[in-house]
CSV table of C-alpha atoms and ligand atoms in Angstrom, one decimal:
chain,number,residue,atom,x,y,z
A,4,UNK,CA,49.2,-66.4,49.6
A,5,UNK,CA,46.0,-68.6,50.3
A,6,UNK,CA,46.5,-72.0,52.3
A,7,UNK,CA,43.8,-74.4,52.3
A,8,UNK,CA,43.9,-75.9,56.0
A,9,UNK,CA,41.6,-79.0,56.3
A,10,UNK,CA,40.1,-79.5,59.9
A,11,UNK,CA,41.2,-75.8,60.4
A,12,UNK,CA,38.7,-75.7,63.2
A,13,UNK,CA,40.7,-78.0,65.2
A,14,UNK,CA,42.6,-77.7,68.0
A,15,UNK,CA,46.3,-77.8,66.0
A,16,UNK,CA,44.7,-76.0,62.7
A,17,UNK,CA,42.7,-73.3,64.7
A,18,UNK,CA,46.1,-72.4,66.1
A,19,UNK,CA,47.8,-72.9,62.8
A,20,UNK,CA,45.6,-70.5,61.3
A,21,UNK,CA,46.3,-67.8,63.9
A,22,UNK,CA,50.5,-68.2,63.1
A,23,UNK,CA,49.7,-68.7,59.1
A,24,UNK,CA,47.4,-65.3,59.4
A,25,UNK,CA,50.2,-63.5,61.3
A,26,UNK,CA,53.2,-64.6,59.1
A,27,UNK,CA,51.3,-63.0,55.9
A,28,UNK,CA,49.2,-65.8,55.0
A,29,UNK,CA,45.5,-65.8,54.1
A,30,UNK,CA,44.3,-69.2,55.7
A,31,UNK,CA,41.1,-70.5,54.3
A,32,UNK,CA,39.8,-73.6,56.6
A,33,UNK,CA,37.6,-76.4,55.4
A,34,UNK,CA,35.8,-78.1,58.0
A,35,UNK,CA,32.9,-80.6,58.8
A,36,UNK,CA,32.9,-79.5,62.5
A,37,UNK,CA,32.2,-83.3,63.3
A,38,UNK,CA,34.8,-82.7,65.8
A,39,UNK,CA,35.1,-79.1,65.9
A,40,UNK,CA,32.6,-76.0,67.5
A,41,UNK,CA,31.5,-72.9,65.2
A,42,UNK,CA,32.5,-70.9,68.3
A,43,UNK,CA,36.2,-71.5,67.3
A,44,UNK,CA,35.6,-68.9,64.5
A,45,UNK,CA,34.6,-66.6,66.9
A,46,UNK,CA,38.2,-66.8,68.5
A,47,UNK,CA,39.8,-66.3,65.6
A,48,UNK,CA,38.2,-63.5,64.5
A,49,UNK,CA,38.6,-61.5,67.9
A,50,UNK,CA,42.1,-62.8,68.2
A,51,UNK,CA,43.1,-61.6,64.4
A,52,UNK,CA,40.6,-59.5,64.3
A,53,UNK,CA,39.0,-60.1,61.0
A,54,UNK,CA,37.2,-63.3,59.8
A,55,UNK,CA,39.0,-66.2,58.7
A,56,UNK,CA,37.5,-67.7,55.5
A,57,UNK,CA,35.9,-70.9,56.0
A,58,UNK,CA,34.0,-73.5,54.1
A,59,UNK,CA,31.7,-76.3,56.1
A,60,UNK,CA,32.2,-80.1,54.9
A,61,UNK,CA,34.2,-83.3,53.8
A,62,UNK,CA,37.1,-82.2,52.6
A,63,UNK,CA,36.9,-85.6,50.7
A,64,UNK,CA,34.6,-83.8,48.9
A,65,UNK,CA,36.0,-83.2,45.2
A,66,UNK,CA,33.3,-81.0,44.4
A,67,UNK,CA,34.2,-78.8,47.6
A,68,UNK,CA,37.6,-79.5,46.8
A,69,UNK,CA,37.4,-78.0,43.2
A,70,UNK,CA,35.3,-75.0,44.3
A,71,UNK,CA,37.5,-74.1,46.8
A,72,UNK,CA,40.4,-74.4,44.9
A,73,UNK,CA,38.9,-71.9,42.5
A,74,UNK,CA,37.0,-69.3,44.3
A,75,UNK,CA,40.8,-69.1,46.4
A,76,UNK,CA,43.1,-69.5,43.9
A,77,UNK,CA,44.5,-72.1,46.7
A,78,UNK,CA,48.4,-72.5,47.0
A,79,UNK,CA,49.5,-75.2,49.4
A,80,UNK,CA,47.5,-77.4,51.7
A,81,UNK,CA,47.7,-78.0,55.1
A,82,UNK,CA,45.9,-81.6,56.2
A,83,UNK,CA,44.7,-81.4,59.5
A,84,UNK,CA,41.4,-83.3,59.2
A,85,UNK,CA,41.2,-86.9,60.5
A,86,UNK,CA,39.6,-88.8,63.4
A,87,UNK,CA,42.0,-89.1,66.2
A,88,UNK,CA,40.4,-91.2,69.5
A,89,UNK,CA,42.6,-93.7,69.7
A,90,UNK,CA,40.4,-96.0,71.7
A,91,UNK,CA,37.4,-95.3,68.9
A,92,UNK,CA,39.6,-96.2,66.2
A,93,UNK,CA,39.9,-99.8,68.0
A,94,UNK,CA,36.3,-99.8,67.7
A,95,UNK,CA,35.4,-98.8,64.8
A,96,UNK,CA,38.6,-99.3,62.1
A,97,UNK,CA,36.9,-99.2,59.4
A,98,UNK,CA,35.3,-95.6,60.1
A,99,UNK,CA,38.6,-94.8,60.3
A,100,UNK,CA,40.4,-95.7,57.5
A,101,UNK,CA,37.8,-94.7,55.6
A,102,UNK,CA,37.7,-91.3,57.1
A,103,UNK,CA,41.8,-90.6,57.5
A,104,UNK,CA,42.6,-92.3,54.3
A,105,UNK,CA,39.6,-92.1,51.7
A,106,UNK,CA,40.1,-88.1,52.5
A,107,UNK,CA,43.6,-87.8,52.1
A,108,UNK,CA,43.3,-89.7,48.6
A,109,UNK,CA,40.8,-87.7,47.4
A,110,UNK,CA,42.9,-84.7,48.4
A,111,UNK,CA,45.9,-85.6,46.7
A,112,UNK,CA,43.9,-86.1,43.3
A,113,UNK,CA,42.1,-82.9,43.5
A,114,UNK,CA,45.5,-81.1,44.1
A,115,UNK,CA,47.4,-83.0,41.6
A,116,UNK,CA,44.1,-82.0,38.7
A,117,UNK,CA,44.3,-78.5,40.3
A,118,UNK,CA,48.1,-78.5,39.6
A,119,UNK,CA,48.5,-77.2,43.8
A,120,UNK,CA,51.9,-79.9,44.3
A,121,UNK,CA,52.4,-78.7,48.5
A,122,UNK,CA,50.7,-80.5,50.8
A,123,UNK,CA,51.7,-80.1,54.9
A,124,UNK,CA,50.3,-84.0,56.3
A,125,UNK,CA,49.5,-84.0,59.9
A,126,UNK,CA,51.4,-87.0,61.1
A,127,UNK,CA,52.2,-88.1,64.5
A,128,UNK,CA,55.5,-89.8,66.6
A,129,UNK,CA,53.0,-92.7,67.0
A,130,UNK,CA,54.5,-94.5,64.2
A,131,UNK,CA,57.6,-94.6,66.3
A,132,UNK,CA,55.6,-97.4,68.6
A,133,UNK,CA,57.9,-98.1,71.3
A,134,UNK,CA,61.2,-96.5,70.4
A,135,UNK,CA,64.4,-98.8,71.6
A,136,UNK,CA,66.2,-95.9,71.5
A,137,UNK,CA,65.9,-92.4,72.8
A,138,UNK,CA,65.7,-89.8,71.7
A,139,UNK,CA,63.9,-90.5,68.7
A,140,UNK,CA,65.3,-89.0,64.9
A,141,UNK,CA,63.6,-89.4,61.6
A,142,UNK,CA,65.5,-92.3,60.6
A,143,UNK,CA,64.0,-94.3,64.1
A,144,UNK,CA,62.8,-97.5,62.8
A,145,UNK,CA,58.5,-97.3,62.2
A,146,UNK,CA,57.1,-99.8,64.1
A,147,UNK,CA,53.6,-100.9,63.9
A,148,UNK,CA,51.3,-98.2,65.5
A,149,UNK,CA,49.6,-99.9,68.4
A,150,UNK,CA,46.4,-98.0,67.2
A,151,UNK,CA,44.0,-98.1,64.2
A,152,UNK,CA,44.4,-94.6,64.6
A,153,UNK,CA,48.2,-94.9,64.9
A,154,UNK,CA,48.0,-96.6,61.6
A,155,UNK,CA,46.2,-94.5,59.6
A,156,UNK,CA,49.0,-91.8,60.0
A,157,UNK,CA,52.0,-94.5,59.0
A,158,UNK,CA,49.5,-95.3,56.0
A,159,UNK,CA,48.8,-92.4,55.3
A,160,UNK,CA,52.9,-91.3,55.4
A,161,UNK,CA,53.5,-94.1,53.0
A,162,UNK,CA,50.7,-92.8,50.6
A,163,UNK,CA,53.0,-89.9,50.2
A,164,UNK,CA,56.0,-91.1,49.8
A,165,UNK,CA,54.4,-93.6,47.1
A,166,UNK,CA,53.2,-90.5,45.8
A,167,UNK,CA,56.8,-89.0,45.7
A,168,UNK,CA,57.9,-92.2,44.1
A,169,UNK,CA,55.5,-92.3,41.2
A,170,UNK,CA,57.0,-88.6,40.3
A,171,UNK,CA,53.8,-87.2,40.8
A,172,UNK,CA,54.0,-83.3,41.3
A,173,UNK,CA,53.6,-83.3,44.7
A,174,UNK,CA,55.7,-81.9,47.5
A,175,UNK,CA,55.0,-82.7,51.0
A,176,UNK,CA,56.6,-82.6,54.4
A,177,UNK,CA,55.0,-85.5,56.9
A,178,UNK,CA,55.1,-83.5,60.4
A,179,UNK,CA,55.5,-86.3,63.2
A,180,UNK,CA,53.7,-84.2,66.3
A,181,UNK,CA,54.9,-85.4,70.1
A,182,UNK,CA,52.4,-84.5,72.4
A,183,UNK,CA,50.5,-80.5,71.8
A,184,UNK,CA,49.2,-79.2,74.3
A,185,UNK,CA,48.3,-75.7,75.5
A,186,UNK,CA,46.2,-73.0,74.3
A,187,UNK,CA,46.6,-69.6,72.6
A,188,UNK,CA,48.0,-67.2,75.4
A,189,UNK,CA,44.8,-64.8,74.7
A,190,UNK,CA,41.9,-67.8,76.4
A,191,UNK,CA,39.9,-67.0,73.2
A,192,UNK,CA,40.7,-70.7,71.7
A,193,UNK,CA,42.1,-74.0,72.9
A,194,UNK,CA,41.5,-77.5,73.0
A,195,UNK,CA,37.6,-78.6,73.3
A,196,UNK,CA,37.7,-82.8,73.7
A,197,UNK,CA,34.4,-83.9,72.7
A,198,UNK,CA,33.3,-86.0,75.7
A,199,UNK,CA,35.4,-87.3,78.5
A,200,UNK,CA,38.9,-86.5,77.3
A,201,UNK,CA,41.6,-89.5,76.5
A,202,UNK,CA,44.4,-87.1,76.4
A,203,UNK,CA,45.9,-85.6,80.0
A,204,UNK,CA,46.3,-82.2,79.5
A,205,UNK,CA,42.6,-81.8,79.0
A,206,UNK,CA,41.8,-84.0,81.7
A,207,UNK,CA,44.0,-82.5,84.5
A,208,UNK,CA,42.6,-79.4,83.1
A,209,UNK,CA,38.6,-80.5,84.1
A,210,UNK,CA,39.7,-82.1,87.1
A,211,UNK,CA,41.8,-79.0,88.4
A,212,UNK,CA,38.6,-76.9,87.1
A,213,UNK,CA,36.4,-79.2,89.7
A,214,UNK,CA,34.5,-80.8,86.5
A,215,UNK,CA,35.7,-84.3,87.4
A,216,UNK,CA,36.4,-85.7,90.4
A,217,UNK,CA,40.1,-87.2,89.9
A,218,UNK,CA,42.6,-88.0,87.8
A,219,UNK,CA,43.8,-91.3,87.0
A,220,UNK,CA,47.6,-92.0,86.4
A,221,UNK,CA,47.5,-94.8,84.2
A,222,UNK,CA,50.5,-97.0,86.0
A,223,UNK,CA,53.2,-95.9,88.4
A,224,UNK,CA,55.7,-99.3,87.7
A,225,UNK,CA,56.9,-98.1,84.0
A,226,UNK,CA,60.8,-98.4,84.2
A,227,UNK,CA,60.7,-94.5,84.3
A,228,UNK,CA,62.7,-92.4,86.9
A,229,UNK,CA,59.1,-91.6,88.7
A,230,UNK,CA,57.6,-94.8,87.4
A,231,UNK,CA,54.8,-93.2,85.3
A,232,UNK,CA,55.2,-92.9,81.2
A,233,UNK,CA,57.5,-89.8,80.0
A,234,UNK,CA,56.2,-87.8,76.8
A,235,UNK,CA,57.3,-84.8,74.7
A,236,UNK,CA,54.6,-82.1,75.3
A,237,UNK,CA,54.9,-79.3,72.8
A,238,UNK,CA,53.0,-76.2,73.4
A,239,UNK,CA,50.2,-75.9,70.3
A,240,UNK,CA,51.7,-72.5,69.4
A,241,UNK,CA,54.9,-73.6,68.9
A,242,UNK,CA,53.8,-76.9,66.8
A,243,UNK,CA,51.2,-74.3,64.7
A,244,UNK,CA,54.5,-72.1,64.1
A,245,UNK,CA,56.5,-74.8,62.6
A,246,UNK,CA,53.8,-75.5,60.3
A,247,UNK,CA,54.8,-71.6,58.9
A,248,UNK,CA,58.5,-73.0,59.0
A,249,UNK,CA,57.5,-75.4,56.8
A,250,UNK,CA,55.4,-73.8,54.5
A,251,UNK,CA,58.6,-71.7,53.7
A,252,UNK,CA,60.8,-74.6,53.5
A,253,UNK,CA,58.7,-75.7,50.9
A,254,UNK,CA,57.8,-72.8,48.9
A,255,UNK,CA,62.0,-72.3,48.4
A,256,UNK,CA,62.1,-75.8,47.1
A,257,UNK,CA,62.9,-75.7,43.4
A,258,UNK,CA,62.3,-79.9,43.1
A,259,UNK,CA,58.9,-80.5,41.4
A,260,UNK,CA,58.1,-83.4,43.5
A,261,UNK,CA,59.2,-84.1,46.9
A,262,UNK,CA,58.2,-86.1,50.5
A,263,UNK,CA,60.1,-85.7,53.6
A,264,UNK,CA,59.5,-86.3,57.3
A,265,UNK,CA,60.2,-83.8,60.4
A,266,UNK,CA,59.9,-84.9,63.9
A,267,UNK,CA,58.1,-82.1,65.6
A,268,UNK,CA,58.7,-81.9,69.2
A,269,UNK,CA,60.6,-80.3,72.0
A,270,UNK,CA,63.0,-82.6,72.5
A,271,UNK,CA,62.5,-82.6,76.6
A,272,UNK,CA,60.2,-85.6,77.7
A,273,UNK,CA,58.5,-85.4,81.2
A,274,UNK,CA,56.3,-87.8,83.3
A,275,UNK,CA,52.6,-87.6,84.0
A,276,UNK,CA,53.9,-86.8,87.8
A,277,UNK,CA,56.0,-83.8,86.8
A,278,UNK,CA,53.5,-82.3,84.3
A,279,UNK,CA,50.9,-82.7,87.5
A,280,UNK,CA,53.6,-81.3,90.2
A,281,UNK,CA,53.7,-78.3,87.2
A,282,UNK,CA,50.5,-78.0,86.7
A,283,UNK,CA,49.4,-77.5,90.3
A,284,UNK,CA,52.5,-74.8,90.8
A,285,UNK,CA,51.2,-72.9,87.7
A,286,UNK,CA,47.7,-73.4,88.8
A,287,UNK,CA,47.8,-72.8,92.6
A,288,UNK,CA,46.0,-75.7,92.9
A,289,UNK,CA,46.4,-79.1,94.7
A,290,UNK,CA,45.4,-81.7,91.8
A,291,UNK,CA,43.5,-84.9,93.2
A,292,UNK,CA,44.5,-88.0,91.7
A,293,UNK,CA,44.6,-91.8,92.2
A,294,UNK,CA,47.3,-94.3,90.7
A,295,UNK,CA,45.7,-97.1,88.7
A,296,UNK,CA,46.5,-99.7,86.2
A,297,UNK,CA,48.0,-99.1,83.2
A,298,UNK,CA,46.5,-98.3,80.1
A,299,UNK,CA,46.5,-100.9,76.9
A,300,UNK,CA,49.2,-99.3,74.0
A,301,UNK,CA,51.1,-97.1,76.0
A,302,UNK,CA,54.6,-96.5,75.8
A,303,UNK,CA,56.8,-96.0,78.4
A,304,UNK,CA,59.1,-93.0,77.1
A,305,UNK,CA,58.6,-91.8,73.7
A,306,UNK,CA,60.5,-87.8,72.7
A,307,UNK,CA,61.9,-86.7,69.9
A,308,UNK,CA,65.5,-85.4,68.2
A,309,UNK,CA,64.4,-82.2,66.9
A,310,UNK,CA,67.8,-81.3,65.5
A,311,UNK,CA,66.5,-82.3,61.9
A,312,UNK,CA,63.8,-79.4,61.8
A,313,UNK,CA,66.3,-76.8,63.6
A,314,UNK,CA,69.0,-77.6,61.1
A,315,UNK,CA,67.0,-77.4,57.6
A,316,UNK,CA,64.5,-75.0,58.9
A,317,UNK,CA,65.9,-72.8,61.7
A,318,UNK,CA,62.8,-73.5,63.5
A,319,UNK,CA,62.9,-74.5,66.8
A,320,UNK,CA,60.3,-74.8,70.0
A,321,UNK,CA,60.6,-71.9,72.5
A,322,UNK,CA,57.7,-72.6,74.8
A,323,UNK,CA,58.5,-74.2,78.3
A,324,UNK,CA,55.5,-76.7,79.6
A,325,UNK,CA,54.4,-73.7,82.4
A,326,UNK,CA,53.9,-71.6,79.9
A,327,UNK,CA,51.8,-74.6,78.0
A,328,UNK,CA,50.3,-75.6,81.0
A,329,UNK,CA,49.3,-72.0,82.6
A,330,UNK,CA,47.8,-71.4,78.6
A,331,UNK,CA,46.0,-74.1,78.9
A,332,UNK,CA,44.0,-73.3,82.4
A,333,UNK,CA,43.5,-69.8,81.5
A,334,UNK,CA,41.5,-71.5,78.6
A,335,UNK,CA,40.0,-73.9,80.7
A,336,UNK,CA,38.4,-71.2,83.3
A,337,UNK,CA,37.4,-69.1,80.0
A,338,UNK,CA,35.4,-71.7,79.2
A,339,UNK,CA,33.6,-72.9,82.2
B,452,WQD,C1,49.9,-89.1,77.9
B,452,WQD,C2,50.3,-89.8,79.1
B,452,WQD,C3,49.0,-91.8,79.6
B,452,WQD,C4,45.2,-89.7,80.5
B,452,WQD,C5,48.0,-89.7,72.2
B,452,WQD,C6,48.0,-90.2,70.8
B,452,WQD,C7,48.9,-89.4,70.0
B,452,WQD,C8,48.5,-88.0,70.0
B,452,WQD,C9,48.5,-87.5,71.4
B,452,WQD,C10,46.9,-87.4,68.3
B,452,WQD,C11,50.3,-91.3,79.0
B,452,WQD,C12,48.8,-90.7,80.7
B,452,WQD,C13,46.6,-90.0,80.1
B,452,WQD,C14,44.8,-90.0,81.8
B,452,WQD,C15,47.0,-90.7,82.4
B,452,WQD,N1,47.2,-87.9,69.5
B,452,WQD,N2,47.4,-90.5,81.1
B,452,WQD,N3,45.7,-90.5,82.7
B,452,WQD,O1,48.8,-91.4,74.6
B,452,WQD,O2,51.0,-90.0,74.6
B,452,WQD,O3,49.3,-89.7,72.7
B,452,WQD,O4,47.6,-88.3,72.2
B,452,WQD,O5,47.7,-87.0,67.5
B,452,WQD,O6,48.9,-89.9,68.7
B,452,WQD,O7,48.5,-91.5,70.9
B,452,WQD,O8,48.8,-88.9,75.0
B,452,WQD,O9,47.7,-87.5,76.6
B,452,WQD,O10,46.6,-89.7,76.0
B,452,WQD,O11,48.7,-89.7,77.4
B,452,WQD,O12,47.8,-91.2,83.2
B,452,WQD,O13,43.6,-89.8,82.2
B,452,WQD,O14,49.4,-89.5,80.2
B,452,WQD,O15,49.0,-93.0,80.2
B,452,WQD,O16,51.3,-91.9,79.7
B,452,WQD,P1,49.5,-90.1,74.3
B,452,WQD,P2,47.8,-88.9,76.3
């Protein structure tokens, strides 16, 4: 079965394309590579050892849409591609709802004339804002995303479910990420942050690697047992294998239109501290780092309830944040 992943070049659809290619599925990415290197397709093909179909541009592109479609006789969709620097999205809001939501639209319509109703939409536990109460289920109260960025996924979640509404014959899952992080075990792809990275993971990564000089913790007074902001990091194989979880889940559905969300996380949260104290005892390394201020639109705590996703799908996360965080310097020394 062919699945169209948009931004398939990505860090979450490159490894989404390595599970969908080794449950069965033939993934065919679509991908501008604004924010994404050619050499990615390179890792995929020595990982799965053949070459992973791909198509360069917008996938806001009905034209691209439609030929794709056809040439692949397409038969669910995986949405991927979107801006996703928080800060930039501040900035420049208008770039982004143009980019996150013009593209999604134009999707939609292209599947709907196509007649292709399931649709996997990358969505993230940022519409959560700052939870009141933890752990966070599906039916946590969306707040309003602190970020443009933030936004564009509630938007974006509500497009859907409008969608659903209308009875338009569409079926979609909304998959709220926590935090991915990691790399695939084999080195051959990871994350590649364009720039100085926003995210940790990358950033302890570089500085452990000797490319920068320190980390900053962004605050050490958060009402936290160590003081500094607790997350739900999910290793990028695990997220990229719940996307074959849900592709399943759909594909037994026998409703002709559909929208429902998952919460996609570990359900552990951990501070910046302990994921440095982990990453130097995976690493070997001593990491250097300075406390400063805190950073504008953070929360203090934020993980999920996964029992929603284990119950309806049987899928579950299995990865530990070692085995995320020793993934993810193995890539980092590959790619010095
Ligand atoms: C994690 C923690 C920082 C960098 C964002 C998006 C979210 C998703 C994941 C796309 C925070 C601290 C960070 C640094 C630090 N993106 N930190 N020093 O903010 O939880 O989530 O990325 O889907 O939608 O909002 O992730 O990795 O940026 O920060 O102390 O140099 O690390 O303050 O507490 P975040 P992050």
């Amino acid at each position: 079965m062919h699945i169209l992943v948009t931004g398939g070049a990505g860090f979450i659809g490159s490894h989404t394309v390595v599970a969908l290619s080794e449950a069965g599925y033939t993934p065919v990415i679509v991908d501008d590579f604004s924010n994404a290197d050619k050499s990615v397709l390179d890792g995929l093909t020595a990982i799965l050892g053949k070459k992973v179909i791909c198509y360069e541009g917008d996938c806001g592109d009905k034209q691209l849409l439609q030929k794709i479609f056809n040439e692949q006789a397409i038969q669910g969709v995986i949405h991927f591609a979107a801006f996703k620097a928080v800060g930039e999205s501040m900035s420049e809001p208008l770039k982004y709802y143009r980019n996150n939501l013009g593209t999604l639209v134009a999707l939609l319509e292209s599947m709907v004339s196509a007649g292709i109703p399931d649709l996997i939409f990358s969505s993230s536990c940022t519409v959560y804002g700052d939870p009141a109460k933890l752990p966070v289920t599906e039916a946590s109260p969306v707040q309003q995303p602190e970020s443009v960025y933030g936004n564009t996924k509630k938007v974006g979640e509500e497009i859907l479910l409008d969608c659903q509404r209308a009875g338009l014959p569409l079926r979609s899952l909304l998959l709220r990420y926590f935090n991915p992080v990691g790399a695939h075990p084999s080195g051959l792809i990871g994350e590649l942050p364009s720039g100085v990275p926003s995210n940790l993971v990358p950033f302890v990564m570089q500085t452990g690697a000797g490319l920068r000089p320190q980390l900053t913790v962004f605050g050490d007074d958060y009402d936290t047992p160590d003081g500094t902001c607790i997350r739900d990091y999910i290793h990028v194989m695990d997220l990229a294998e719940a996307h074959v979880a849900a592709l399943a889940y759909l594909k037994k559905l026998n409703t002709p239109n559909h929208c429902d969300v998952f919460n996609v996380g570990t359900g552990k949260g951990a501070s910046v501290m302990e994921l440095i104290r982990t990453y130097e005892a995976v690493s070997g390394r001593k990491l250097p780092f300075t406390i400063g201020a805190r950073r504008s639109g953070d929360v203090p705590m934020v993980y999920a309830d996964p029992a929603k996703i284990q119950r309806e799908m049987g899928w579950s996360a299995s990865r530990s944040l070692e085995a995320a965080l020793t993934d993810a310097w193995r890539w980092q020394q590959n790619i010095q």
